[in-house]
Coordinates of N, CA and C and ligand atoms in Angstrom, one line a residue:
X238 N 15.1 13.5 1.2 CA 14.1 14.5 1.7 C 13.2 14.9 0.5
X239 N 11.9 15.1 0.7 CA 11.0 15.5 -0.3 C 11.2 17.0 -0.6
X240 N 10.8 17.4 -1.8 CA 10.9 18.8 -2.2 C 10.1 19.7 -1.3
X241 N 8.9 19.3 -1.0 CA 8.0 20.1 -0.1 C 7.6 19.2 1.1
X242 N 7.8 19.7 2.3 CA 7.4 18.9 3.5 C 6.6 19.7 4.5
X243 N 5.4 19.3 4.8 CA 4.7 19.9 5.9 C 4.9 19.0 7.1
X244 N 5.5 19.6 8.2 CA 5.7 18.7 9.4 C 4.9 19.3 10.6
X245 N 3.9 18.6 11.1 CA 3.2 19.0 12.2 C 2.7 20.5 12.2
X246 N 2.2 20.9 11.0 CA 1.9 22.3 10.8 C 0.5 22.6 11.5
X247 N 0.5 23.6 12.3 CA -0.7 24.1 13.0 C -1.0 25.5 12.5
X248 N -2.2 25.8 12.2 CA -2.6 27.2 11.9 C -3.8 27.5 12.7
X249 N -3.7 28.5 13.6 CA -4.9 28.9 14.4 C -5.2 30.3 14.0
X250 N -6.5 30.6 14.0 CA -7.0 32.0 13.8 C -7.7 32.4 15.1
X251 N -7.2 33.4 15.8 CA -7.8 33.9 17.0 C -8.8 35.0 16.7
X252 N -10.1 34.7 17.0 CA -11.2 35.7 16.8 C -11.8 36.1 18.2
X253 N -11.2 37.1 18.8 CA -11.6 37.4 20.2 C -11.3 36.3 21.1
X254 N -12.4 35.7 21.8 CA -12.2 34.6 22.7 C -12.1 33.3 22.0
X255 N -12.5 33.2 20.7 CA -12.6 32.0 20.0 C -11.3 31.7 19.2
X256 N -10.8 30.5 19.3 CA -9.7 30.1 18.4 C -10.1 29.0 17.4
X257 N -9.9 29.3 16.2 CA -10.3 28.4 15.1 C -9.0 27.7 14.6
X258 N -9.0 26.3 14.7 CA -7.8 25.6 14.3 C -8.1 25.2 12.8
X259 N -7.5 25.9 11.9 CA -7.7 25.6 10.5 C -6.8 24.4 10.0
X260 N -5.6 24.3 10.6 CA -4.7 23.2 10.3 C -4.3 22.6 11.7
X261 N -4.4 21.3 11.8 CA -4.2 20.7 13.1 C -3.2 19.6 13.0
X262 N -1.9 20.0 13.1 CA -0.8 19.0 12.9 C -0.9 18.3 11.6
X263 N -0.7 19.1 10.5 CA -0.8 18.5 9.2 C 0.6 18.0 8.7
X264 N 0.6 16.9 8.1 CA 1.8 16.3 7.6 C 1.6 15.8 6.2
X265 N 2.5 16.2 5.3 CA 2.5 15.6 3.9 C 3.8 16.0 3.2
X266 N 4.1 15.2 2.2 CA 5.3 15.5 1.4 C 4.9 15.5 -0.1
X267 N 5.6 16.4 -0.8 CA 5.4 16.5 -2.3 C 6.8 16.5 -3.0
X268 N 6.9 15.7 -4.0 CA 8.2 15.6 -4.7 C 8.2 16.6 -5.9
X269 N 9.4 17.0 -6.3 CA 9.6 17.9 -7.3 C 9.0 17.4 -8.6
X270 N 8.2 18.3 -9.3 CA 7.6 17.9 -10.6 C 6.3 17.1 -10.5
X271 N 5.9 16.9 -9.2 CA 4.6 16.1 -9.0 C 3.4 17.0 -9.3
X272 N 2.3 16.4 -9.9 CA 1.0 17.0 -10.0 C 0.2 16.5 -8.9
X273 N -0.2 17.4 -8.0 CA -0.9 17.0 -6.8 C -2.3 17.6 -6.7
X274 N -3.3 16.8 -6.4 CA -4.6 17.3 -6.2 C -5.0 17.2 -4.7
X275 N -5.5 18.3 -4.2 CA -5.9 18.3 -2.8 C -7.4 18.3 -2.8
X276 N -8.0 17.3 -2.1 CA -9.5 17.3 -2.0 C -9.9 17.3 -0.6
X277 N -11.2 17.5 -0.4 CA -11.7 17.5 1.0 C -12.9 18.5 1.1
X278 N -13.7 18.3 2.1 CA -14.9 19.1 2.3 C -14.6 20.6 2.6
X279 N -15.5 21.4 2.4 CA -15.4 22.9 2.7 C -15.0 23.0 4.2
X280 N -14.0 23.9 4.4 CA -13.6 24.1 5.8 C -12.5 23.1 6.3
X281 N -12.1 22.2 5.5 CA -11.1 21.2 5.9 C -9.7 21.7 6.1
X282 N -9.4 22.9 5.5 CA -8.1 23.5 5.7 C -7.3 23.5 4.4
X283 N -7.9 23.2 3.3 CA -7.2 23.1 2.0 C -6.5 24.5 1.6
X284 N -7.4 25.5 1.6 CA -6.9 26.9 1.2 C -5.8 27.4 2.2
X285 N -6.0 27.1 3.5 CA -5.1 27.5 4.5 C -3.7 26.9 4.2
X286 N -3.7 25.6 3.8 CA -2.4 24.9 3.5 C -1.7 25.5 2.3
X287 N -2.6 25.8 1.3 CA -2.0 26.4 0.1 C -1.4 27.8 0.4
X288 N -2.2 28.6 1.2 CA -1.7 29.9 1.5 C -0.4 29.9 2.3
X289 N -0.3 29.0 3.2 CA 0.9 28.9 4.0 C 2.1 28.5 3.1
X290 N 1.8 27.5 2.2 CA 2.9 27.1 1.2 C 3.3 28.2 0.3
X291 N 2.3 29.1 -0.1 CA 2.6 30.2 -1.0 C 3.2 31.4 -0.2
X292 N 3.4 31.3 1.1 CA 3.9 32.5 1.8 C 2.9 33.6 1.9
X293 N 1.6 33.3 1.8 CA 0.6 34.4 1.9 C 0.2 34.5 3.4
X294 N 0.5 33.6 4.2 CA 0.1 33.6 5.6 C 1.2 32.8 6.4
X295 N 1.2 33.0 7.7 CA 2.3 32.3 8.5 C 1.7 31.2 9.4
X296 N 2.4 30.1 9.5 CA 1.9 29.0 10.4 C 2.0 29.4 11.8
X297 N 1.2 28.9 12.7 CA 1.3 29.1 14.1 C 2.4 28.3 14.7
X298 N 2.6 27.1 14.2 CA 3.8 26.3 14.6 C 4.0 25.2 13.6
X299 N 5.1 24.5 13.7 CA 5.4 23.4 12.7 C 6.4 23.9 11.7
X300 N 6.8 23.0 10.8 CA 7.8 23.3 9.8 C 7.3 23.1 8.4
X301 N 7.6 24.1 7.5 CA 7.3 23.9 6.1 C 8.6 24.0 5.3
X302 N 9.0 22.9 4.8 CA 10.3 22.9 4.1 C 10.0 22.9 2.6
X303 N 10.7 23.9 1.9 CA 10.6 23.9 0.4 C 12.0 24.0 -0.1
X304 N 12.4 22.9 -0.9 CA 13.7 22.9 -1.4 C 14.7 23.1 -0.3
X305 N 14.6 22.4 0.8 CA 15.5 22.4 1.9 C 15.5 23.7 2.8
X306 N 14.5 24.6 2.5 CA 14.5 25.8 3.2 C 13.2 25.9 4.1
X307 N 13.3 26.2 5.3 CA 12.1 26.3 6.2 C 11.5 27.7 6.0
X308 N 10.4 27.7 5.2 CA 9.8 29.0 4.9 C 9.1 29.7 6.1
X309 N 8.8 28.9 7.1 CA 8.2 29.5 8.3 C 9.2 30.4 9.0
X310 N 10.5 30.3 8.7 CA 11.6 31.1 9.4 C 11.9 32.3 8.5
X311 N 11.3 32.5 7.4 CA 11.8 33.6 6.5 C 11.3 34.9 7.1
X312 N 12.2 35.9 6.9 CA 11.9 37.3 7.4 C 11.0 37.9 6.3
X313 N 10.3 39.0 6.6 CA 9.3 39.6 5.7 C 9.9 39.8 4.3
X314 N 11.1 40.4 4.2 CA 11.6 40.7 2.9 C 11.9 39.4 2.1
X315 N 12.4 38.4 2.8 CA 12.7 37.1 2.1 C 11.4 36.4 1.7
X316 N 10.3 36.6 2.5 CA 9.0 36.0 2.2 C 8.5 36.7 0.9
X317 N 8.6 38.0 0.8 CA 8.1 38.7 -0.4 C 8.9 38.2 -1.6
X318 N 10.2 38.0 -1.5 CA 11.0 37.5 -2.6 C 10.5 36.0 -3.0
X319 N 10.3 35.2 -2.0 CA 9.9 33.8 -2.2 C 8.6 33.8 -2.9
X320 N 7.6 34.7 -2.5 CA 6.3 34.7 -3.1 C 6.4 35.2 -4.5
X321 N 7.2 36.2 -4.7 CA 7.3 36.8 -6.0 C 8.0 35.9 -7.1
X322 N 9.0 35.2 -6.6 CA 9.9 34.5 -7.6 C 9.6 33.0 -7.6
X323 N 9.3 32.4 -6.5 CA 9.2 30.9 -6.5 C 7.8 30.4 -6.7
X324 N 6.8 31.3 -6.5 CA 5.4 30.8 -6.4 C 4.6 31.4 -7.5
X325 N 3.8 30.6 -8.2 CA 2.8 31.1 -9.1 C 1.4 30.8 -8.5
X326 N 0.5 31.7 -8.6 CA -0.9 31.5 -8.0 C -1.9 31.5 -9.1
X327 N -2.9 30.6 -9.1 CA -4.0 30.7 -9.9 C -5.3 30.6 -9.0
X328 N -6.2 31.5 -9.1 CA -7.3 31.6 -8.2 C -8.6 31.2 -9.0
X329 N -9.7 30.9 -8.2 CA -11.0 30.6 -8.8 C -11.5 31.7 -9.7
X330 N -11.4 33.0 -9.2 CA -11.9 34.1 -10.0 C -10.9 35.0 -10.7
X331 N -9.8 34.3 -11.1 CA -8.8 34.8 -12.0 C -7.9 36.0 -11.5
X332 N -8.6 37.0 -10.8 CA -7.8 38.1 -10.2 C -6.9 38.8 -11.2
X333 N -7.5 39.1 -12.4 CA -6.7 39.9 -13.3 C -6.9 41.4 -13.1
X334 N -6.0 42.2 -13.5 CA -6.2 43.7 -13.4 C -7.1 44.1 -14.5
X335 N -8.3 44.6 -14.2 CA -9.3 44.8 -15.2 C -8.9 45.9 -16.3
X336 N -8.1 46.9 -15.9 CA -7.8 47.9 -16.9 C -6.5 47.7 -17.6
X337 N -6.0 46.4 -17.6 CA -4.8 46.1 -18.3 C -5.2 45.0 -19.3
X338 N -4.6 45.0 -20.5 CA -4.9 43.9 -21.5 C -4.3 42.6 -21.0
X339 N -4.6 41.5 -21.7 CA -4.1 40.2 -21.4 C -2.5 40.3 -21.4
X340 N -2.0 40.9 -22.4 CA -0.5 41.0 -22.5 C 0.1 41.8 -21.3
X341 N -0.6 42.9 -21.0 CA -0.1 43.8 -19.9 C -0.2 43.1 -18.6
X342 N -1.2 42.3 -18.4 CA -1.4 41.5 -17.1 C -0.2 40.6 -16.9
X343 N 0.2 39.9 -18.0 CA 1.4 39.0 -17.9 C 2.7 39.8 -17.8
X344 N 2.8 40.9 -18.5 CA 4.0 41.7 -18.5 C 4.3 42.2 -17.0
X345 N 3.2 42.7 -16.4 CA 3.3 43.2 -15.1 C 3.9 42.2 -14.1
X346 N 3.4 40.9 -14.2 CA 3.9 39.9 -13.3 C 5.4 39.6 -13.5
X347 N 5.8 39.7 -14.8 CA 7.2 39.3 -15.1 C 8.1 40.4 -14.7
X348 N 7.6 41.7 -14.7 CA 8.5 42.9 -14.4 C 9.0 42.8 -13.0
X349 N 8.2 42.3 -12.1 CA 8.7 42.3 -10.7 C 9.5 41.1 -10.3
X350 N 9.8 40.3 -11.3 CA 10.4 39.0 -11.1 C 11.9 39.0 -11.6
X351 N 12.8 38.7 -10.7 CA 14.2 38.8 -11.1 C 14.7 37.4 -11.7
X352 N 14.0 36.4 -11.4 CA 14.4 35.1 -12.1 C 14.1 35.2 -13.6
X353 N 14.8 34.3 -14.3 CA 14.7 34.4 -15.8 C 13.2 34.1 -16.1
X354 N 12.5 35.1 -16.7 CA 11.1 34.9 -17.0 C 11.0 34.6 -18.5
X355 N 9.9 34.0 -18.9 CA 9.6 33.7 -20.3 C 9.0 34.9 -20.9
X356 N 9.0 35.0 -22.2 CA 8.4 36.2 -22.9 C 6.9 36.1 -22.8
X357 N 6.3 37.2 -22.3 CA 4.8 37.2 -22.0 C 4.1 36.8 -23.3
X358 N 4.5 37.3 -24.5 CA 3.8 36.9 -25.7 C 3.8 35.4 -26.0
X359 N 5.0 34.8 -25.8 CA 5.2 33.4 -26.0 C 4.3 32.6 -25.1
X360 N 4.3 33.0 -23.8 CA 3.5 32.2 -22.9 C 2.0 32.3 -23.2
X361 N 1.6 33.5 -23.6 CA 0.1 33.6 -24.0 C -0.2 32.8 -25.2
X362 N 0.8 32.7 -26.1 CA 0.6 31.8 -27.3 C 0.5 30.4 -26.8
X363 N 1.4 30.0 -25.9 CA 1.4 28.6 -25.4 C 0.0 28.2 -24.7
X364 N -0.7 29.2 -24.1 CA -2.0 28.8 -23.5 C -3.1 29.1 -24.5
X365 N -2.8 29.3 -25.8 CA -3.8 29.4 -26.8 C -4.5 30.7 -27.0
X366 N -3.7 31.8 -26.6 CA -4.4 33.1 -26.7 C -3.6 34.1 -27.6
X367 N -3.0 33.6 -28.6 CA -2.1 34.5 -29.4 C -2.9 35.6 -30.1
X368 N -4.2 35.3 -30.3 CA -5.1 36.3 -31.0 C -5.8 37.2 -30.0
X369 N -5.6 37.1 -28.7 CA -6.3 37.9 -27.7 C -5.4 38.7 -26.9
X370 N -4.2 39.0 -27.3 CA -3.2 39.7 -26.5 C -3.6 41.0 -26.1
X371 N -4.4 41.7 -27.0 CA -4.7 43.1 -26.6 C -6.1 43.3 -26.1
X372 N -6.8 42.2 -25.7 CA -8.1 42.3 -25.1 C -8.0 42.5 -23.6
X373 N -9.0 43.3 -23.1 CA -9.1 43.4 -21.7 C -9.9 42.2 -21.1
X374 N -9.7 42.0 -19.8 CA -10.4 40.8 -19.2 C -11.9 40.8 -19.5
X375 N -12.5 42.0 -19.5 CA -14.0 42.0 -19.7 C -14.4 41.5 -21.1
X376 N -13.4 41.5 -22.0 CA -13.7 41.1 -23.4 C -13.4 39.6 -23.6
X377 N -13.0 39.0 -22.5 CA -12.6 37.5 -22.6 C -13.6 36.7 -21.8
X378 N -13.8 35.4 -22.3 CA -14.7 34.5 -21.6 C -14.0 34.1 -20.3
X379 N -14.7 33.4 -19.4 CA -14.1 32.9 -18.1 C -12.9 32.0 -18.4
X380 N -13.1 31.1 -19.3 CA -12.0 30.2 -19.6 C -10.8 30.9 -20.2
X381 N -11.0 31.9 -21.0 CA -9.9 32.7 -21.5 C -9.2 33.5 -20.4
X382 N -10.0 34.1 -19.5 CA -9.4 34.8 -18.4 C -8.6 33.9 -17.6
X383 N -9.0 32.7 -17.4 CA -8.2 31.7 -16.5 C -6.9 31.4 -17.3
X384 N -7.0 31.3 -18.6 CA -5.8 31.1 -19.4 C -4.8 32.2 -19.2
X385 N -5.3 33.4 -19.2 CA -4.4 34.6 -18.9 C -3.8 34.5 -17.5
X386 N -4.6 34.1 -16.6 CA -4.1 33.9 -15.2 C -3.0 32.8 -15.1
X387 N -3.2 31.8 -15.9 CA -2.2 30.7 -15.8 C -0.9 31.2 -16.5
X388 N -1.1 31.9 -17.7 CA 0.1 32.5 -18.4 C 0.8 33.4 -17.4
X389 N 0.1 34.2 -16.7 CA 0.7 35.2 -15.8 C 1.5 34.4 -14.7
X390 N 0.9 33.3 -14.2 CA 1.6 32.6 -13.2 C 2.8 31.8 -13.7
X391 N 2.7 31.2 -14.9 CA 3.9 30.4 -15.3 C 5.0 31.2 -16.1
X392 N 4.6 32.5 -16.5 CA 5.6 33.3 -17.2 C 6.8 33.6 -16.2
X393 N 6.6 33.6 -15.0 CA 7.6 33.9 -14.0 C 8.6 32.7 -13.8
X394 N 8.2 31.5 -14.5 CA 9.0 30.3 -14.2 C 9.0 29.9 -12.7
X395 N 7.9 29.9 -12.1 CA 7.9 29.6 -10.6 C 8.3 28.2 -10.4
X396 N 8.8 27.9 -9.2 CA 9.2 26.5 -8.8 C 7.9 25.7 -8.6
X397 N 6.9 26.4 -8.0 CA 5.6 25.8 -7.6 C 4.4 26.6 -8.1
X398 N 3.5 25.9 -8.7 CA 2.3 26.5 -9.2 C 1.1 26.1 -8.3
X399 N 0.5 27.0 -7.6 CA -0.6 26.7 -6.7 C -1.9 27.2 -7.3
X400 N -2.9 26.3 -7.3 CA -4.2 26.6 -8.0 C -5.3 26.3 -7.0
X401 N -6.1 27.3 -6.6 CA -7.2 27.1 -5.7 C -8.5 27.1 -6.4
X402 N -9.1 25.9 -6.6 CA -10.3 25.7 -7.3 C -10.3 26.4 -8.7
X403 N -9.3 26.1 -9.5 CA -9.1 26.9 -10.8 C -10.3 26.7 -11.8
X404 N -11.1 25.7 -11.6 CA -12.2 25.5 -12.5 C -13.6 25.8 -11.8
X405 N -13.5 26.3 -10.6 CA -14.7 26.5 -9.8 C -15.8 27.4 -10.5
X406 N -15.3 28.3 -11.3 CA -16.3 29.2 -11.9 C -16.5 28.9 -13.4
X407 N -16.1 27.7 -13.8 CA -16.2 27.4 -15.3 C -17.1 26.3 -15.6
X408 N -17.7 26.3 -16.8 CA -18.5 25.1 -17.2 C -17.7 23.9 -17.4
X409 N -18.3 22.7 -17.5 CA -17.7 21.4 -17.6 C -16.5 21.4 -18.6
X410 N -16.9 21.7 -19.9 CA -15.9 21.6 -20.9 C -14.7 22.5 -20.8
X411 N -15.1 23.8 -20.4 CA -14.0 24.8 -20.3 C -13.1 24.4 -19.1
X412 N -13.7 23.9 -18.1 CA -12.9 23.4 -16.9 C -12.0 22.3 -17.3
X413 N -12.5 21.4 -18.1 CA -11.6 20.3 -18.6 C -10.4 20.8 -19.4
X414 N -10.7 21.8 -20.2 CA -9.6 22.4 -21.0 C -8.5 23.0 -20.1
X415 N -9.0 23.7 -19.1 CA -8.1 24.4 -18.2 C -7.2 23.3 -17.4
X416 N -7.9 22.3 -17.0 CA -7.1 21.2 -16.3 C -6.1 20.5 -17.2
X417 N -6.5 20.4 -18.4 CA -5.6 19.8 -19.4 C -4.3 20.7 -19.5
X418 N -4.6 22.0 -19.6 CA -3.5 23.0 -19.7 C -2.6 22.8 -18.5
X419 N -3.2 22.7 -17.3 CA -2.4 22.6 -16.1 C -1.6 21.3 -16.1
X420 N -2.3 20.2 -16.5 CA -1.6 18.9 -16.6 C -0.4 18.9 -17.6
X421 N -0.7 19.5 -18.7 CA 0.4 19.6 -19.8 C 1.5 20.5 -19.3
X422 N 1.2 21.6 -18.6 CA 2.2 22.5 -18.0 C 3.1 21.8 -17.0
X423 N 2.4 21.0 -16.1 CA 3.2 20.3 -15.1 C 4.2 19.3 -15.8
X424 N 3.7 18.7 -16.8 CA 4.6 17.7 -17.5 C 5.7 18.4 -18.3
X425 N 5.3 19.3 -19.2 CA 6.3 19.9 -20.1 C 7.3 20.8 -19.4
X426 N 6.9 21.5 -18.3 CA 7.9 22.4 -17.7 C 8.5 21.7 -16.4
X427 N 8.1 20.5 -16.1 CA 8.5 19.8 -14.9 C 8.3 20.7 -13.7
X428 N 7.1 21.3 -13.7 CA 6.8 22.2 -12.6 C 6.0 21.4 -11.6
X429 N 6.2 21.8 -10.3 CA 5.4 21.2 -9.3 C 4.0 21.9 -9.2
X430 N 3.0 21.2 -9.5 CA 1.6 21.9 -9.6 C 0.7 21.3 -8.5
X431 N 0.1 22.1 -7.8 CA -0.8 21.7 -6.7 C -2.2 22.3 -7.0
X432 N -3.2 21.5 -7.1 CA -4.6 21.9 -7.4 C -5.5 21.6 -6.3
X433 N -6.2 22.6 -5.8 CA -7.3 22.3 -4.8 C -8.6 22.1 -5.6
X434 N -9.3 21.1 -5.3 CA -10.7 20.9 -5.9 C -11.6 20.2 -4.9
X435 N -12.9 20.5 -5.0 CA -13.8 19.7 -4.1 C -14.3 18.5 -4.9
X436 N -13.8 18.4 -6.2 CA -14.3 17.3 -7.0 C -13.4 16.1 -7.0
X437 N -13.9 15.1 -6.3 CA -13.0 13.9 -6.1 C -12.8 13.2 -7.4
X438 N -13.7 13.4 -8.4 CA -13.5 12.7 -9.7 C -12.2 13.0 -10.4
X439 N -11.6 14.2 -10.0 CA -10.4 14.6 -10.7 C -9.2 13.9 -10.2
X440 N -9.3 13.1 -9.1 CA -8.2 12.5 -8.4 C -7.3 11.7 -9.4
X441 N -7.9 10.9 -10.3 CA -7.0 10.1 -11.2 C -6.0 10.8 -12.0
X442 N -6.2 12.2 -12.2 CA -5.3 12.9 -13.1 C -4.0 13.2 -12.4
X443 N -4.0 13.0 -11.0 CA -2.8 13.5 -10.2 C -1.8 12.3 -10.0
X444 N -0.5 12.7 -9.7 CA 0.4 11.8 -9.3 C 0.2 11.4 -7.8
X445 N -0.4 12.4 -7.1 CA -0.6 12.2 -5.7 C -1.9 12.9 -5.3
X446 N -2.7 12.3 -4.5 CA -3.9 12.9 -4.0 C -3.9 13.0 -2.5
X447 N -4.1 14.3 -2.0 CA -4.0 14.5 -0.5 C -5.4 14.8 -0.1
X448 N -6.0 14.0 0.8 CA -7.4 14.3 1.2 C -7.3 15.0 2.6
X449 N -8.0 16.1 2.7 CA -8.0 16.9 4.0 C -9.3 16.6 4.7
X450 N -9.3 16.5 6.0 CA -10.5 16.5 6.8 C -10.1 17.1 8.2
X451 N -11.0 18.0 8.6 CA -10.8 18.6 10.0 C -9.4 19.1 10.2
X452 N -8.8 19.8 9.2 CA -7.5 20.4 9.4 C -6.3 19.4 9.3
X453 N -6.6 18.2 8.9 CA -5.5 17.2 8.8 C -5.5 16.6 7.4
X454 N -4.3 16.3 7.0 CA -4.2 15.5 5.7 C -4.4 14.1 6.1
X455 N -5.7 13.7 5.9 CA -6.1 12.4 6.4 C -5.6 11.2 5.6
X456 N -5.6 11.4 4.3 CA -5.2 10.2 3.5 C -4.4 10.7 2.3
X457 N -3.3 10.0 2.0 CA -2.5 10.3 0.8 C -2.4 9.1 -0.1
X458 N -2.8 9.4 -1.4 CA -2.8 8.3 -2.3 C -1.9 8.6 -3.5
X459 N -1.1 7.6 -3.9 CA -0.2 7.8 -5.0 C -0.7 7.1 -6.2
X460 N -0.8 7.7 -7.3 CA -1.2 7.1 -8.6 C 0.0 6.8 -9.4
X461 N 0.3 5.5 -9.6 CA 1.5 5.2 -10.4 C 1.3 5.6 -11.8
X462 N 0.0 5.4 -12.3 CA -0.3 5.8 -13.7 C -1.4 6.8 -13.8
X463 N -1.1 8.1 -13.6 CA -2.2 9.0 -13.7 C -2.9 9.1 -15.0
X464 N -4.2 9.4 -15.0 CA -5.0 9.4 -16.2 C -4.9 10.7 -16.9
X465 N -4.9 10.8 -18.2 CA -5.0 12.0 -18.9 C -6.4 12.6 -18.6
X466 N -6.5 13.9 -18.4 CA -7.7 14.6 -18.0 C -8.8 14.3 -19.0
X467 N -8.4 14.1 -20.3 CA -9.4 13.9 -21.3 C -10.2 12.6 -21.1
X468 N -9.6 11.7 -20.4 CA -10.3 10.4 -20.2 C -11.1 10.4 -18.9
X469 N -11.2 11.5 -18.2 CA -12.0 11.5 -17.0 C -13.3 12.2 -17.2
X470 N -14.3 11.6 -16.8 CA -15.7 12.1 -16.9 C -16.1 12.4 -15.4
X471 N -16.5 13.7 -15.2 CA -17.0 13.9 -13.8 C -18.4 14.5 -13.7
Ligands
ADP126 P1 -11.1 24.8 2.8 O1 -10.2 25.5 1.8 O2 -10.8 23.4 2.9 O3 -12.6 25.1 2.5 P2 -10.1 26.8 4.7 O4 -8.6 26.5 4.7 O5 -10.6 27.9 3.8 O6 -10.8 25.5 4.3 O7 -10.6 27.0 6.1 C1 -10.3 26.1 7.2 C2 -11.0 26.7 8.5 O8 -10.3 27.9 8.9 C3 -12.5 27.1 8.4 O9 -13.1 26.8 9.5 C4 -12.4 28.6 8.1 O10 -13.6 29.2 8.5 C5 -11.2 29.0 8.9 N1 -10.5 30.2 8.4 C6 -9.9 30.3 7.2 N2 -9.3 31.5 7.1 C7 -9.7 32.2 8.2 C8 -9.4 33.6 8.6 N3 -8.7 34.4 7.9 N4 -9.9 33.9 9.8 C9 -10.6 33.1 10.6 N5 -10.9 31.8 10.2 C10 -10.4 31.4 9.0

C-alpha cells in the first residue's frame, strides 16, 4: 500500500442551485519520501486536492489514506492534530505573521506542535537565513520570506510538506533557489514533498508528476532519474 492514496475522491462545492465539481473521482498514489509535482491548467482541481490532503477541507466522498489512516473519517479534534503535526504548508504569498520576526514566526509554529520539533534557529540557518533572524517580514525580500515560510513548515518535522505555487510570486532565479531548497529538503530529511505548479518545465525535478485536468488526475509519470533543479531551464 502506498503512503498516500486518493481513491475515487470527489469534492463538490454547492453554490445555491449550482454544484461545482472540483474533484471528480480522483485517483493517485504517492510513496513515502517522494518529491511530487502536480501540474495542470487553472481550475483543474490541484489546490482542492492539496487542501483535502492537508486536512483544510473535507471530501464529499471517496477515501484519502495517509500512512494507513483514512483522513476523511477523522473527527474535528483529530483533524486539527493531523494538520498541526503531520502537515507543513508553504503558500504562494508566504502567509507570515507581519508583526513577528523571522525567528518568532518559526517559534510560533513549533510551539503548537507536540511532535519533536527542530530548533527554530537551526532551521533558519539551514535555509540560509542565519543573519536575518530578527528581521520582520517587511524587511525581507520575497525569496527570503519564502525561506522563512519553508523553515516554519519544516521545523515541525511534518510527515508531508505541501507547497501551493511556492515560486508563483518570485523572479526566475529566486524561484529556482527556492525549488532547490525544497528538492534538497525532500532528499535530506526524507520528507514527502508535493509541489503544485502551472509550469510544466519543472516536471523533470520530480520523482513523480501528476497532471490534473477537469478535476481528474489524468496522467501520472514516474521519473526514474529526476534532474537537479539547477539543470532545468524554464
Ligand atoms: P486549481 O488549483 O487547479 O487552479 P482549484 O482546486 O482551485 O483549481 O479549483 C477547482 C475548481 O473548484 C474551480 O472551478 C474552482 O472555481 C472551484 N472551487 C475551488 N474552491 C472553491 C470554493 N471554495 N467554492 C466554490 N468553488 C470552488
